[in-house]
């Protein structure tokens, strides 16, 4: 469910249970739907990474409920459909008590909608950093390196631009190209943005952030520092779930090299004689555009058409998002975003795609951009 407008009321105090929920935080997954970012190479002694910038990129946040919830807590959230009040697990029973209901509409158990995941999306200035694991870092410590690098660069941005934590956010996502296994995403939380991340594409400002990252990690000669991480460098109330992964020693050498690395813009290329731009224009969603970018960036053959309607005689059967006109067996590619998780949409998809298969088409469904390399090797 998309996060609706809410009414809130102040509380003079909170219970110990509510305080514990605030400490635990929520299981929030973040997604970046890439459209057409500008790419940069970051190269130096010991550093070879890819940096991108995209203004007004689509960022989606999905809240799946309490992190480390108890067994008796519902998955996601619970909502009374009669009075529109959000409920915790310990409130549901009293809310629907037939003799003394706390719901002014006397809701029944059937009126409680459970297992709700809430999402929001917006357009935000976004920068990504994708780096392979340094040769001197053991593979089993990759997550520690990635999480520490994310937090250190994030703190460097905050210090360099004198920003509050609420103004910039960051997360990691699987990388889809050859530059690394993980992409670190930074985005301005206010839609439209103040231009802070855009200014990072100026090499002087980028190096300023690199210098500040070393200061964050106790870079002052008079600062004895800590063993792995502390509240004076990387730890905060908001990243408690990652504390055990932080180890500043893993990234110090990389960050020193980052300060002198060159940031070079990559000139845009025309693929397949300009067909890429036509296909991009025909895409109906950011997810489709993201998949198309991955197809191009990974060096696979671009689709012949986008939004191609397939007919059985004079009757339209389906409109795949991408279409390959292959001799023998044509390929229909469907890029399935969140809307295709709905039951009635799934049934409609299955009916249309089964008919395409009976007509001799090869049907492919893509639900995540990371699937592209494996699938496209077979096309």
Tab-separated table of C-alpha atoms in Angstrom:
chain	number	residue	atom	x	y	z
A	1	UNK	CA	0.000	0.000	0.000
A	2	UNK	CA	1.314	3.442	-0.867
A	3	UNK	CA	1.831	5.414	2.340
A	4	UNK	CA	-1.349	7.521	2.693
A	5	UNK	CA	-1.746	10.902	4.345
A	6	UNK	CA	-1.872	10.449	8.114
A	7	UNK	CA	-3.407	12.141	11.137
A	8	UNK	CA	-1.186	12.092	14.243
A	9	UNK	CA	-1.724	13.176	17.817
A	10	UNK	CA	0.894	14.064	20.443
A	11	UNK	CA	1.557	11.744	23.374
A	12	UNK	CA	2.813	12.963	26.751
A	13	UNK	CA	4.756	9.743	27.284
A	14	UNK	CA	5.511	6.463	25.550
A	15	UNK	CA	5.493	2.955	26.972
A	16	UNK	CA	8.590	0.776	27.282
A	17	UNK	CA	7.294	-1.338	24.378
A	18	UNK	CA	7.034	1.726	22.155
A	19	UNK	CA	10.522	2.843	23.170
A	20	UNK	CA	11.874	-0.587	22.242
A	21	UNK	CA	10.193	-0.395	18.833
A	22	UNK	CA	11.873	2.951	18.197
A	23	UNK	CA	15.237	1.453	19.144
A	24	UNK	CA	14.753	-1.591	16.914
A	25	UNK	CA	13.654	0.486	13.959
A	26	UNK	CA	11.773	-0.786	10.919
A	27	UNK	CA	12.696	-3.128	8.112
A	28	UNK	CA	12.951	-0.603	5.289
A	29	UNK	CA	14.175	-1.627	1.850
A	30	UNK	CA	15.255	1.083	-0.564
A	31	UNK	CA	15.261	0.898	-4.359
A	32	UNK	CA	16.751	3.136	-7.034
A	33	UNK	CA	15.059	2.986	-10.444
A	34	UNK	CA	17.736	4.207	-12.815
A	35	UNK	CA	16.624	6.186	-15.840
A	36	UNK	CA	19.464	7.924	-17.704
A	37	UNK	CA	22.307	8.869	-15.325
A	38	UNK	CA	25.544	10.535	-16.343
A	39	UNK	CA	28.502	8.202	-15.697
A	40	UNK	CA	32.034	8.958	-14.517
A	41	UNK	CA	35.192	6.888	-14.114
A	42	UNK	CA	37.034	7.278	-10.807
A	43	UNK	CA	40.608	6.102	-11.329
A	44	UNK	CA	43.732	6.371	-9.228
A	45	UNK	CA	46.395	4.358	-7.436
A	46	UNK	CA	44.435	1.453	-5.978
A	47	UNK	CA	41.032	2.888	-6.979
A	48	UNK	CA	38.985	1.939	-10.030
A	49	UNK	CA	35.304	2.721	-9.594
A	50	UNK	CA	32.226	3.953	-11.437
A	51	UNK	CA	30.322	7.033	-10.232
A	52	UNK	CA	26.950	8.170	-11.615
A	53	UNK	CA	24.771	11.222	-11.097
A	54	UNK	CA	21.080	11.484	-11.926
A	55	UNK	CA	18.840	14.443	-11.192
A	56	UNK	CA	15.275	13.573	-10.139
A	57	UNK	CA	15.887	9.832	-9.977
A	58	UNK	CA	13.059	7.616	-8.750
A	59	UNK	CA	13.678	6.351	-5.190
A	60	UNK	CA	11.250	3.841	-3.641
A	61	UNK	CA	11.140	3.026	0.081
A	62	UNK	CA	9.267	-0.073	1.303
A	63	UNK	CA	8.537	-0.449	5.039
A	64	UNK	CA	7.891	-4.111	5.919
A	65	UNK	CA	7.300	-3.567	9.633
A	66	UNK	CA	9.361	-3.878	12.786
A	67	UNK	CA	12.883	-5.172	12.496
A	68	UNK	CA	13.431	-8.305	14.647
A	69	UNK	CA	9.733	-8.389	15.537
A	70	UNK	CA	8.423	-10.885	18.089
A	71	UNK	CA	6.643	-14.006	16.888
A	72	UNK	CA	3.273	-12.593	17.978
A	73	UNK	CA	3.755	-9.392	15.997
A	74	UNK	CA	2.047	-9.326	12.596
A	75	UNK	CA	4.128	-9.250	9.451
A	76	UNK	CA	4.118	-5.718	8.125
A	77	UNK	CA	1.401	-3.504	9.584
A	78	UNK	CA	-2.234	-3.956	10.640
A	79	UNK	CA	-4.962	-1.450	9.744
A	80	UNK	CA	-8.567	-1.235	10.921
A	81	UNK	CA	-10.611	-0.663	7.785
A	82	UNK	CA	-13.525	0.757	9.818
A	83	UNK	CA	-11.776	3.556	11.736
A	84	UNK	CA	-8.527	3.743	9.703
A	85	UNK	CA	-6.323	3.324	12.762
A	86	UNK	CA	-2.941	1.586	12.593
A	87	UNK	CA	-2.598	-1.155	15.198
A	88	UNK	CA	0.187	-3.075	16.889
A	89	UNK	CA	-0.168	-6.755	17.759
A	90	UNK	CA	-1.093	-5.998	21.381
A	91	UNK	CA	-3.804	-3.552	20.289
A	92	UNK	CA	-5.735	-5.776	17.888
A	93	UNK	CA	-7.532	-7.847	20.541
A	94	UNK	CA	-8.786	-4.852	22.561
A	95	UNK	CA	-9.626	-3.003	19.352
A	96	UNK	CA	-12.054	-5.737	18.296
A	97	UNK	CA	-13.376	-6.737	21.770
A	98	UNK	CA	-17.126	-7.217	21.353
A	99	UNK	CA	-17.873	-6.103	24.920
A	100	UNK	CA	-15.478	-3.147	25.208
A	101	UNK	CA	-14.157	-2.242	21.783
A	102	UNK	CA	-11.669	0.609	21.424
A	103	UNK	CA	-12.880	1.109	17.852
A	104	UNK	CA	-15.635	3.700	17.599
A	105	UNK	CA	-17.023	1.776	14.610
A	106	UNK	CA	-17.074	-1.547	16.555
A	107	UNK	CA	-14.853	-3.290	14.045
A	108	UNK	CA	-14.760	-7.077	13.868
A	109	UNK	CA	-11.675	-9.253	13.329
A	110	UNK	CA	-12.534	-9.391	9.634
A	111	UNK	CA	-12.156	-5.611	9.416
A	112	UNK	CA	-8.491	-5.783	10.406
A	113	UNK	CA	-6.275	-5.852	7.323
A	114	UNK	CA	-2.932	-7.437	8.159
A	115	UNK	CA	0.446	-7.970	6.536
A	116	UNK	CA	0.505	-4.519	4.933
A	117	UNK	CA	3.787	-3.248	3.521
A	118	UNK	CA	3.923	0.507	3.057
A	119	UNK	CA	5.822	2.203	0.265
A	120	UNK	CA	6.576	5.727	-0.856
A	121	UNK	CA	8.372	7.005	-3.924
A	122	UNK	CA	9.749	10.342	-5.012
A	123	UNK	CA	12.134	12.080	-7.391
A	124	UNK	CA	15.526	12.787	-5.827
A	125	UNK	CA	19.003	13.918	-6.877
A	126	UNK	CA	21.078	10.740	-6.694
A	127	UNK	CA	24.744	9.733	-6.828
A	128	UNK	CA	26.002	6.142	-6.930
A	129	UNK	CA	29.442	4.666	-6.256
A	130	UNK	CA	30.343	1.160	-7.456
A	131	UNK	CA	33.776	-0.260	-6.667
A	132	UNK	CA	35.229	-3.767	-6.891
A	133	UNK	CA	36.541	-5.262	-3.680
A	134	UNK	CA	40.191	-4.261	-3.187
A	135	UNK	CA	42.633	-7.120	-3.733
A	136	UNK	CA	43.885	-6.960	-0.148
A	137	UNK	CA	40.383	-7.488	1.337
A	138	UNK	CA	39.288	-11.083	1.849
A	139	UNK	CA	36.011	-11.972	0.036
A	140	UNK	CA	34.287	-12.958	3.280
A	141	UNK	CA	34.768	-9.392	4.512
A	142	UNK	CA	33.165	-7.808	1.442
A	143	UNK	CA	30.002	-6.757	3.278
A	144	UNK	CA	32.054	-5.123	6.037
A	145	UNK	CA	34.047	-3.186	3.434
A	146	UNK	CA	30.942	-2.067	1.522
A	147	UNK	CA	28.993	-0.983	4.612
A	148	UNK	CA	31.985	0.830	6.087
A	149	UNK	CA	32.728	2.602	2.807
A	150	UNK	CA	29.075	3.620	2.482
A	151	UNK	CA	28.942	5.131	5.944
A	152	UNK	CA	32.331	6.836	5.680
A	153	UNK	CA	31.595	8.555	2.361
A	154	UNK	CA	28.143	9.497	3.690
A	155	UNK	CA	29.687	11.116	6.777
A	156	UNK	CA	32.256	12.849	4.545
A	157	UNK	CA	29.461	14.386	2.451
A	158	UNK	CA	27.665	15.614	5.578
A	159	UNK	CA	30.817	17.262	6.933
A	160	UNK	CA	31.972	18.734	3.605
A	161	UNK	CA	28.620	20.400	2.913
A	162	UNK	CA	27.604	21.081	6.545
A	163	UNK	CA	24.438	18.994	6.246
A	164	UNK	CA	22.191	17.277	8.781
A	165	UNK	CA	21.645	13.505	8.609
A	166	UNK	CA	18.021	14.078	7.602
A	167	UNK	CA	19.077	15.885	4.390
A	168	UNK	CA	20.966	12.996	2.752
A	169	UNK	CA	20.294	9.274	2.932
A	170	UNK	CA	22.195	6.257	1.674
A	171	UNK	CA	21.787	2.533	1.055
A	172	UNK	CA	23.427	-0.310	-0.834
A	173	UNK	CA	21.972	-2.323	-3.712
A	174	UNK	CA	23.292	-5.169	-5.889
A	175	UNK	CA	25.376	-3.908	-8.788
A	176	UNK	CA	24.477	-4.988	-12.315
A	177	UNK	CA	27.666	-4.163	-14.233
A	178	UNK	CA	31.318	-5.150	-14.164
A	179	UNK	CA	32.512	-2.525	-11.677
A	180	UNK	CA	31.619	-4.334	-8.466
A	181	UNK	CA	29.137	-6.508	-6.637
A	182	UNK	CA	27.474	-3.678	-4.712
A	183	UNK	CA	26.404	-0.153	-5.630
A	184	UNK	CA	26.267	2.502	-2.900
A	185	UNK	CA	23.431	4.986	-3.427
A	186	UNK	CA	23.331	8.511	-1.950
A	187	UNK	CA	20.286	10.722	-2.450
A	188	UNK	CA	18.927	14.050	-1.245
A	189	UNK	CA	15.849	13.353	0.848
A	190	UNK	CA	13.956	16.469	-0.251
A	191	UNK	CA	12.413	16.111	-3.695
A	192	UNK	CA	14.080	18.344	-6.256
A	193	UNK	CA	17.172	18.655	-4.068
A	194	UNK	CA	19.448	21.559	-3.231
A	195	UNK	CA	22.119	20.642	-5.778
A	196	UNK	CA	24.562	19.283	-3.201
A	197	UNK	CA	25.082	15.922	-4.869
A	198	UNK	CA	25.276	17.477	-8.320
A	199	UNK	CA	28.196	19.603	-7.139
A	200	UNK	CA	30.031	16.379	-6.233
A	201	UNK	CA	30.655	15.861	-9.942
A	202	UNK	CA	33.120	18.752	-9.729
A	203	UNK	CA	36.466	17.029	-9.064
A	204	UNK	CA	37.566	19.624	-6.494
A	205	UNK	CA	34.392	19.107	-4.423
A	206	UNK	CA	34.713	15.341	-4.783
A	207	UNK	CA	38.251	15.486	-3.405
A	208	UNK	CA	37.060	17.693	-0.564
A	209	UNK	CA	34.658	14.926	0.445
A	210	UNK	CA	37.530	12.415	0.197
A	211	UNK	CA	39.598	14.521	2.597
A	212	UNK	CA	36.719	14.805	5.040
A	213	UNK	CA	36.234	11.029	5.072
A	214	UNK	CA	39.735	10.672	6.484
A	215	UNK	CA	38.979	13.285	9.124
A	216	UNK	CA	35.864	11.330	10.054
A	217	UNK	CA	38.027	8.233	10.588
A	218	UNK	CA	40.180	9.947	13.231
A	219	UNK	CA	42.574	11.287	10.591
A	220	UNK	CA	43.844	14.049	12.870
A	221	UNK	CA	47.387	13.131	14.051
A	222	UNK	CA	46.389	14.066	17.606
A	223	UNK	CA	43.383	11.735	17.499
A	224	UNK	CA	44.225	8.256	18.796
A	225	UNK	CA	41.063	6.885	17.220
A	226	UNK	CA	39.272	3.605	17.934
A	227	UNK	CA	39.835	-0.041	17.074
A	228	UNK	CA	37.001	-0.562	14.559
A	229	UNK	CA	34.301	2.104	14.870
A	230	UNK	CA	32.774	4.323	17.547
A	231	UNK	CA	30.212	7.083	18.054
A	232	UNK	CA	32.935	9.645	17.328
A	233	UNK	CA	33.332	8.352	13.772
A	234	UNK	CA	30.875	5.973	12.082
A	235	UNK	CA	28.314	4.835	14.628
A	236	UNK	CA	25.025	6.648	15.211
A	237	UNK	CA	21.569	5.939	16.600
A	238	UNK	CA	20.252	5.519	13.056
A	239	UNK	CA	22.698	2.849	11.857
A	240	UNK	CA	22.663	0.539	14.900
A	241	UNK	CA	21.834	-2.489	12.765
A	242	UNK	CA	25.172	-2.064	10.936
A	243	UNK	CA	27.467	-1.376	13.897
A	244	UNK	CA	28.977	-4.862	13.960
A	245	UNK	CA	29.942	-4.529	10.267
A	246	UNK	CA	31.940	-1.298	10.577
A	247	UNK	CA	35.742	-1.529	10.515
A	248	UNK	CA	37.528	1.660	9.539
A	249	UNK	CA	40.799	-0.159	8.865
A	250	UNK	CA	39.218	-1.834	5.811
A	251	UNK	CA	38.672	1.427	3.930
A	252	UNK	CA	41.502	3.728	5.037
A	253	UNK	CA	43.847	2.840	2.157
A	254	UNK	CA	41.032	3.063	-0.404
A	255	UNK	CA	39.984	6.509	0.872
A	256	UNK	CA	43.550	7.825	0.779
A	257	UNK	CA	43.720	6.839	-2.895
A	258	UNK	CA	40.279	8.343	-3.528
A	259	UNK	CA	41.596	11.806	-2.595
A	260	UNK	CA	44.030	11.856	-5.538
A	261	UNK	CA	41.938	9.833	-8.009
A	262	UNK	CA	40.739	11.465	-11.234
A	263	UNK	CA	36.992	11.814	-11.851
A	264	UNK	CA	36.373	11.690	-15.610
A	265	UNK	CA	33.014	12.030	-17.321
A	266	UNK	CA	32.186	9.260	-19.778
A	267	UNK	CA	30.891	10.563	-23.073
A	268	UNK	CA	27.436	9.300	-23.999
A	269	UNK	CA	27.479	6.721	-26.753
A	270	UNK	CA	24.942	5.962	-29.449
A	271	UNK	CA	24.215	2.239	-29.575
A	272	UNK	CA	22.709	0.462	-32.540
A	273	UNK	CA	22.561	3.583	-34.695
A	274	UNK	CA	20.382	5.580	-32.326
A	275	UNK	CA	17.827	2.822	-31.698
A	276	UNK	CA	18.577	3.022	-27.979
A	277	UNK	CA	17.096	6.519	-27.730
A	278	UNK	CA	13.961	5.422	-29.583
A	279	UNK	CA	13.540	2.396	-27.329
A	280	UNK	CA	14.109	4.504	-24.217
A	281	UNK	CA	11.442	6.969	-25.342
A	282	UNK	CA	8.959	4.113	-25.842
A	283	UNK	CA	9.428	2.668	-22.343
A	284	UNK	CA	6.391	3.010	-20.072
A	285	UNK	CA	8.161	2.805	-16.686
A	286	UNK	CA	11.424	3.597	-14.940
A	287	UNK	CA	11.939	-0.125	-14.362
A	288	UNK	CA	11.764	-0.764	-18.119
A	289	UNK	CA	14.291	2.023	-18.680
A	290	UNK	CA	16.573	0.512	-16.037
A	291	UNK	CA	16.461	-2.901	-17.721
A	292	UNK	CA	17.145	-1.323	-21.109
A	293	UNK	CA	20.184	0.475	-19.692
A	294	UNK	CA	21.531	-2.782	-18.294
A	295	UNK	CA	21.019	-4.534	-21.651
A	296	UNK	CA	23.040	-1.811	-23.346
A	297	UNK	CA	25.726	-1.456	-20.657
A	298	UNK	CA	26.323	-5.214	-20.557
A	299	UNK	CA	26.875	-5.218	-24.321
A	300	UNK	CA	23.860	-7.326	-25.325
A	301	UNK	CA	21.881	-6.772	-28.514
A	302	UNK	CA	19.150	-4.200	-28.053
A	303	UNK	CA	15.503	-5.193	-28.645
A	304	UNK	CA	14.089	-4.611	-32.106
A	305	UNK	CA	11.020	-2.887	-30.676
A	306	UNK	CA	9.456	-1.685	-27.427
A	307	UNK	CA	5.728	-1.910	-26.682
A	308	UNK	CA	5.192	-4.133	-29.722
A	309	UNK	CA	1.606	-5.404	-30.052
A	310	UNK	CA	1.345	-9.055	-31.071
A	311	UNK	CA	-1.768	-10.082	-33.006
A	312	UNK	CA	-3.450	-13.411	-33.626
A	313	UNK	CA	-5.035	-12.613	-36.968
A	314	UNK	CA	-6.804	-9.294	-36.344
A	315	UNK	CA	-7.051	-9.851	-32.592
A	316	UNK	CA	-4.465	-8.182	-30.306
A	317	UNK	CA	-3.100	-10.739	-27.828
A	318	UNK	CA	-0.397	-8.997	-25.784
A	319	UNK	CA	2.017	-6.064	-25.788
A	320	UNK	CA	5.442	-7.159	-24.505
A	321	UNK	CA	7.679	-4.399	-23.205
A	322	UNK	CA	10.529	-5.504	-25.515
A	323	UNK	CA	10.451	-7.618	-28.653
A	324	UNK	CA	13.144	-9.477	-30.620
A	325	UNK	CA	12.148	-10.400	-34.171
A	326	UNK	CA	14.138	-13.643	-34.470
A	327	UNK	CA	13.980	-16.051	-37.380
A	328	UNK	CA	12.268	-19.199	-36.195
A	329	UNK	CA	11.224	-18.075	-32.708
A	330	UNK	CA	10.512	-14.438	-31.875
A	331	UNK	CA	11.121	-13.349	-28.279
A	332	UNK	CA	8.590	-11.419	-26.177
A	333	UNK	CA	10.074	-9.830	-23.043
A	334	UNK	CA	7.848	-8.654	-20.200
A	335	UNK	CA	9.375	-6.374	-17.554
A	336	UNK	CA	7.228	-7.055	-14.494
A	337	UNK	CA	7.207	-4.350	-11.841
A	338	UNK	CA	5.318	-4.361	-8.506
A	339	UNK	CA	1.899	-4.044	-10.185
A	340	UNK	CA	2.308	-7.547	-11.602
A	341	UNK	CA	2.265	-9.017	-8.068
A	342	UNK	CA	-1.471	-8.414	-7.814
A	343	UNK	CA	-3.506	-11.597	-8.160
A	344	UNK	CA	-5.786	-10.392	-10.937
A	345	UNK	CA	-2.797	-9.063	-12.913
A	346	UNK	CA	-0.961	-12.373	-12.484
A	347	UNK	CA	-3.975	-14.257	-13.844
A	348	UNK	CA	-4.214	-11.930	-16.848
A	349	UNK	CA	-0.460	-12.215	-17.495
A	350	UNK	CA	-0.585	-16.012	-17.343
A	351	UNK	CA	-3.509	-16.192	-19.762
A	352	UNK	CA	-1.885	-13.898	-22.362
A	353	UNK	CA	1.577	-15.413	-22.084
A	354	UNK	CA	0.302	-18.986	-22.339
A	355	UNK	CA	-1.441	-18.022	-25.541
A	356	UNK	CA	1.781	-16.472	-26.905
A	357	UNK	CA	3.636	-19.710	-26.188
A	358	UNK	CA	0.967	-21.689	-28.039
A	359	UNK	CA	1.462	-19.291	-30.949
A	360	UNK	CA	5.167	-20.166	-31.021
A	361	UNK	CA	6.701	-17.181	-29.247
A	362	UNK	CA	9.405	-17.459	-26.631
A	363	UNK	CA	8.187	-15.599	-23.531
A	364	UNK	CA	10.565	-14.098	-20.960
A	365	UNK	CA	9.658	-12.348	-17.702
A	366	UNK	CA	12.114	-10.013	-15.936
A	367	UNK	CA	11.358	-9.095	-12.318
A	368	UNK	CA	14.778	-7.745	-11.318
A	369	UNK	CA	17.486	-5.969	-13.318
A	370	UNK	CA	20.137	-8.362	-11.935
A	371	UNK	CA	18.534	-11.153	-14.019
A	372	UNK	CA	19.484	-9.483	-17.300
A	373	UNK	CA	22.999	-10.907	-17.856
A	374	UNK	CA	21.987	-14.542	-17.316
A	375	UNK	CA	18.791	-14.259	-19.398
A	376	UNK	CA	20.259	-12.250	-22.270
A	377	UNK	CA	23.064	-14.760	-22.800
A	378	UNK	CA	20.352	-17.088	-24.105
A	379	UNK	CA	18.668	-14.604	-26.466
